[in-house]
């Protein structure tokens, strides 16, 4: 009887040791996969997202600087910015997604590109409001129309993509005044909360004169774009 009891106890100990060992091995494997997994970034947006300058050429955008940060950490899987364009409006972007338009570089449908991303950055509306403000005063109908289209954008993407999205808020441009920006950004924040999207407010940053290439241009300079990239990087890590 004593031998039987001792034998049973030993068997339980061996089983416990085996379970602990398996647990340790699985933990090591999971942590290893987390360390080696890399980030795929997709950028959507207008001229600001593309890094446009007053000289009518694209420079280093916050997306490009974000790419550099991930390359530095050896943590970049892929970077796609083929769906950024200077005069892209929110309605045009929604049409691109609705029609599942193919990218000009990869030839892949936009929904396929987005679905494979780990992080999507979006900046859309700055060019649109700036250009409209030249011709007429920004009014409630313009703002409401823009917000309705943003709602369509978020809803469309969230139908097939549940990972991280960071939306970069707007800032004053030409006659698109600070008061207009505050109103638009407040509505954007509510929509971002509804769709579990991170909102990055850069209004305060945009008010610094040192962050502009030319006094008569609303495009931010490289230092500002680099700062925005750092903010996105920190936000995504959290």
Short mmCIF file of C-alpha atoms in Angstrom, two decimals:
data_model
loop_
_atom_site.label_atom_id
_atom_site.label_comp_id
_atom_site.label_asym_id
_atom_site.label_seq_id
_atom_site.Cartn_x
_atom_site.Cartn_y
_atom_site.Cartn_z
CA UNK A 1 0.00 0.00 0.00
CA UNK A 2 2.87 2.38 0.91
CA UNK A 3 4.58 1.69 -2.41
CA UNK A 4 1.28 2.30 -4.24
CA UNK A 5 0.71 5.64 -2.48
CA UNK A 6 4.31 6.77 -3.07
CA UNK A 7 4.09 5.72 -6.69
CA UNK A 8 0.89 7.74 -7.15
CA UNK A 9 2.48 10.77 -5.53
CA UNK A 10 5.55 10.53 -7.77
CA UNK A 11 3.37 10.28 -10.86
CA UNK A 12 1.50 13.46 -9.87
CA UNK A 13 4.82 15.23 -9.30
CA UNK A 14 6.09 14.15 -12.72
CA UNK A 15 2.85 15.34 -14.34
CA UNK A 16 3.14 18.70 -12.55
CA UNK A 17 6.76 19.08 -13.67
CA UNK A 18 5.80 18.25 -17.26
CA UNK A 19 2.93 20.78 -17.20
CA UNK A 20 5.24 23.49 -15.81
CA UNK A 21 7.87 22.72 -18.47
CA UNK A 22 5.29 22.86 -21.25
CA UNK A 23 4.04 26.19 -19.89
CA UNK A 24 7.57 27.63 -19.85
CA UNK A 25 8.24 26.45 -23.41
CA UNK A 26 4.95 27.93 -24.70
CA UNK A 27 5.68 31.25 -22.96
CA UNK A 28 9.13 31.41 -24.59
CA UNK A 29 7.64 30.64 -28.01
CA UNK A 30 4.88 33.26 -27.64
CA UNK A 31 7.32 35.94 -26.47
CA UNK A 32 9.67 35.04 -29.31
CA UNK A 33 6.88 35.48 -31.83
CA UNK A 34 5.98 38.87 -30.35
CA UNK A 35 9.56 40.05 -30.60
CA UNK A 36 10.07 38.87 -34.17
CA UNK A 37 6.69 40.04 -35.52
CA UNK A 38 7.05 43.23 -37.53
CA UNK A 39 4.71 46.13 -38.27
CA UNK A 40 2.98 46.80 -41.58
CA UNK A 41 1.99 50.45 -42.05
CA UNK A 42 -0.50 51.88 -44.56
CA UNK A 43 -0.96 55.63 -45.07
CA UNK A 44 -4.15 57.20 -46.41
CA UNK A 45 -4.69 60.88 -47.06
CA UNK A 46 -4.21 64.10 -48.94
CA UNK A 47 -1.21 66.36 -49.55
CA UNK A 48 -0.39 66.67 -45.87
CA UNK A 49 -0.17 62.89 -45.57
CA UNK A 50 2.04 62.87 -48.67
CA UNK A 51 4.40 65.53 -47.29
CA UNK A 52 3.66 68.25 -49.83
CA UNK A 53 5.69 71.45 -49.65
CA UNK A 54 5.13 75.04 -50.85
CA UNK A 55 7.34 74.18 -53.84
CA UNK A 56 4.73 71.82 -55.30
CA UNK A 57 6.82 68.72 -54.59
CA UNK A 58 6.40 66.05 -51.96
CA UNK A 59 9.02 65.93 -49.22
CA UNK A 60 9.44 63.79 -46.13
CA UNK A 61 6.04 63.30 -44.53
CA UNK A 62 5.25 62.11 -41.02
CA UNK A 63 4.52 58.74 -42.63
CA UNK A 64 8.04 58.60 -44.07
CA UNK A 65 9.55 59.50 -40.69
CA UNK A 66 7.38 56.85 -39.05
CA UNK A 67 8.74 54.33 -41.52
CA UNK A 68 12.29 55.37 -40.58
CA UNK A 69 11.56 54.84 -36.88
CA UNK A 70 10.41 51.28 -37.52
CA UNK A 71 13.37 50.59 -39.79
CA UNK A 72 15.69 51.82 -37.06
CA UNK A 73 14.10 49.33 -34.64
CA UNK A 74 14.28 46.61 -37.31
CA UNK A 75 10.53 46.31 -36.85
CA UNK A 76 9.10 47.25 -40.25
CA UNK A 77 7.38 44.62 -42.35
CA UNK A 78 5.91 46.83 -45.05
CA UNK A 79 5.10 50.50 -45.74
CA UNK A 80 2.43 51.48 -48.28
CA UNK A 81 1.58 55.08 -49.16
CA UNK A 82 0.18 54.59 -52.66
CA UNK A 83 -3.25 55.86 -51.55
CA UNK A 84 -2.02 59.33 -50.61
CA UNK A 85 -2.53 62.15 -53.09
CA UNK A 86 -2.29 65.94 -52.86
CA UNK A 87 -5.83 66.89 -53.84
CA UNK A 88 -7.57 63.78 -52.54
CA UNK A 89 -10.91 64.62 -50.90
CA UNK A 90 -12.78 62.55 -48.35
CA UNK A 91 -15.45 61.72 -50.94
CA UNK A 92 -12.81 60.58 -53.42
CA UNK A 93 -11.21 58.36 -50.77
CA UNK A 94 -14.58 56.80 -49.99
CA UNK A 95 -15.08 56.11 -53.70
CA UNK A 96 -11.67 54.44 -53.89
CA UNK A 97 -12.59 52.11 -51.01
CA UNK A 98 -16.14 51.50 -52.24
CA UNK A 99 -14.84 50.52 -55.70
CA UNK A 100 -11.90 48.62 -54.15
CA UNK A 101 -9.54 50.47 -56.47
CA UNK A 102 -6.11 48.95 -57.12
CA UNK A 103 -2.96 50.69 -55.95
CA UNK A 104 -0.77 52.45 -58.52
CA UNK A 105 2.38 50.74 -57.20
CA UNK A 106 1.41 47.28 -55.97
CA UNK A 107 -1.61 46.70 -58.21
CA UNK A 108 -3.43 45.32 -55.16
CA UNK A 109 -7.03 46.29 -54.25
CA UNK A 110 -7.13 48.83 -51.43
CA UNK A 111 -9.19 46.57 -49.15
CA UNK A 112 -6.55 43.86 -49.44
CA UNK A 113 -3.80 46.39 -48.66
CA UNK A 114 -5.68 47.72 -45.63
CA UNK A 115 -6.64 44.28 -44.33
CA UNK A 116 -2.97 43.25 -44.10
CA UNK A 117 -1.92 46.38 -42.17
CA UNK A 118 -1.06 46.46 -38.49
CA UNK A 119 -1.38 50.25 -38.40
CA UNK A 120 -3.30 52.63 -40.66
CA UNK A 121 -2.63 56.38 -40.51
CA UNK A 122 -5.22 58.76 -41.97
CA UNK A 123 -5.02 62.49 -42.65
CA UNK A 124 -7.74 63.80 -44.92
CA UNK A 125 -9.54 67.13 -45.19
CA UNK A 126 -6.82 69.75 -44.81
CA UNK A 127 -6.38 70.39 -48.54
CA UNK A 128 -10.12 70.21 -49.08
CA UNK A 129 -11.01 72.83 -46.47
CA UNK A 130 -8.07 75.06 -47.42
CA UNK A 131 -9.06 75.11 -51.09
CA UNK A 132 -12.74 75.67 -50.33
CA UNK A 133 -11.89 78.53 -47.96
CA UNK A 134 -10.32 80.47 -50.86
CA UNK A 135 -13.63 80.57 -52.71
CA UNK A 136 -16.13 80.87 -49.88
CA UNK A 137 -16.49 80.99 -46.13
CA UNK A 138 -16.41 77.66 -44.33
CA UNK A 139 -19.95 76.99 -43.12
CA UNK A 140 -21.96 74.43 -41.17
CA UNK A 141 -23.09 72.53 -44.29
CA UNK A 142 -19.48 72.04 -45.42
CA UNK A 143 -18.45 70.77 -42.01
CA UNK A 144 -21.46 68.46 -41.67
CA UNK A 145 -20.89 67.04 -45.16
CA UNK A 146 -17.25 66.34 -44.32
CA UNK A 147 -18.15 64.65 -41.02
CA UNK A 148 -20.79 62.50 -42.76
CA UNK A 149 -18.16 61.33 -45.24
CA UNK A 150 -15.70 60.60 -42.42
CA UNK A 151 -18.39 58.47 -40.78
CA UNK A 152 -18.74 56.52 -44.03
CA UNK A 153 -14.96 56.11 -44.20
CA UNK A 154 -14.63 54.76 -40.66
CA UNK A 155 -17.65 52.49 -41.04
CA UNK A 156 -16.36 51.07 -44.35
CA UNK A 157 -12.89 50.29 -43.00
CA UNK A 158 -14.20 48.79 -39.76
CA UNK A 159 -16.29 46.31 -41.76
CA UNK A 160 -13.14 44.32 -42.55
CA UNK A 161 -10.36 45.78 -40.39
CA UNK A 162 -10.29 45.73 -36.58
CA UNK A 163 -6.68 46.64 -35.80
CA UNK A 164 -5.08 50.04 -35.09
CA UNK A 165 -6.02 53.26 -36.87
CA UNK A 166 -4.62 56.70 -36.03
CA UNK A 167 -6.42 59.73 -37.45
CA UNK A 168 -4.45 62.98 -37.54
CA UNK A 169 -6.59 66.01 -36.77
CA UNK A 170 -6.82 69.17 -38.86
CA UNK A 171 -5.24 72.58 -38.32
CA UNK A 172 -5.77 76.11 -39.72
CA UNK A 173 -5.05 76.61 -43.41
CA UNK A 174 -5.61 79.77 -45.51
CA UNK A 175 -9.15 80.89 -44.48
CA UNK A 176 -9.95 77.65 -42.68
CA UNK A 177 -9.74 79.35 -39.30
CA UNK A 178 -8.83 78.05 -35.87
CA UNK A 179 -12.47 78.29 -34.71
CA UNK A 180 -13.52 76.11 -37.67
CA UNK A 181 -10.75 73.64 -36.88
CA UNK A 182 -11.79 73.35 -33.24
CA UNK A 183 -15.37 72.59 -34.30
CA UNK A 184 -14.32 69.99 -36.88
CA UNK A 185 -11.80 68.31 -34.59
CA UNK A 186 -14.33 68.04 -31.77
CA UNK A 187 -16.69 66.17 -34.11
CA UNK A 188 -13.84 64.01 -35.38
CA UNK A 189 -12.91 63.02 -31.82
CA UNK A 190 -16.46 61.80 -31.20
CA UNK A 191 -16.41 59.68 -34.36
CA UNK A 192 -13.00 58.28 -33.51
CA UNK A 193 -14.34 57.23 -30.13
CA UNK A 194 -17.34 55.56 -31.77
CA UNK A 195 -15.14 53.46 -34.06
CA UNK A 196 -12.29 52.81 -31.61
CA UNK A 197 -9.85 54.95 -33.58
CA UNK A 198 -7.00 56.93 -32.02
CA UNK A 199 -7.22 60.68 -32.63
CA UNK A 200 -4.00 62.69 -32.75
CA UNK A 201 -4.60 66.39 -32.16
CA UNK A 202 -1.82 68.49 -33.75
CA UNK A 203 -3.53 71.88 -33.46
CA UNK A 204 -1.14 73.15 -30.78
CA UNK A 205 1.87 71.97 -32.77
CA UNK A 206 0.58 73.67 -35.93
CA UNK A 207 0.47 77.09 -34.21
CA UNK A 208 4.26 77.25 -33.90
CA UNK A 209 5.71 79.51 -36.61
CA UNK A 210 9.00 77.61 -36.66
CA UNK A 211 7.16 74.60 -38.11
CA UNK A 212 6.48 76.20 -41.51
CA UNK A 213 8.66 76.36 -44.61
CA UNK A 214 7.06 79.58 -45.88
CA UNK A 215 4.92 82.21 -44.14
CA UNK A 216 2.32 82.09 -46.90
CA UNK A 217 2.01 78.29 -46.95
CA UNK A 218 -0.03 76.06 -44.67
CA UNK A 219 2.21 73.03 -45.22
CA UNK A 220 4.29 72.10 -42.17
CA UNK A 221 8.05 71.61 -42.48
CA UNK A 222 10.19 68.53 -41.93
CA UNK A 223 10.72 69.21 -38.24
CA UNK A 224 6.96 69.24 -37.67
CA UNK A 225 6.47 66.04 -39.66
CA UNK A 226 9.22 64.34 -37.67
CA UNK A 227 7.58 65.44 -34.42
CA UNK A 228 4.20 64.08 -35.58
CA UNK A 229 5.85 60.77 -36.49
CA UNK A 230 7.25 60.52 -32.96
CA UNK A 231 3.80 61.19 -31.51
CA UNK A 232 2.26 58.46 -33.68
CA UNK A 233 5.04 56.05 -32.80
CA UNK A 234 4.52 56.63 -29.07
CA UNK A 235 0.74 56.41 -29.40
CA UNK A 236 0.88 53.10 -31.26
CA UNK A 237 3.35 51.58 -28.80
CA UNK A 238 0.93 52.35 -25.95
#
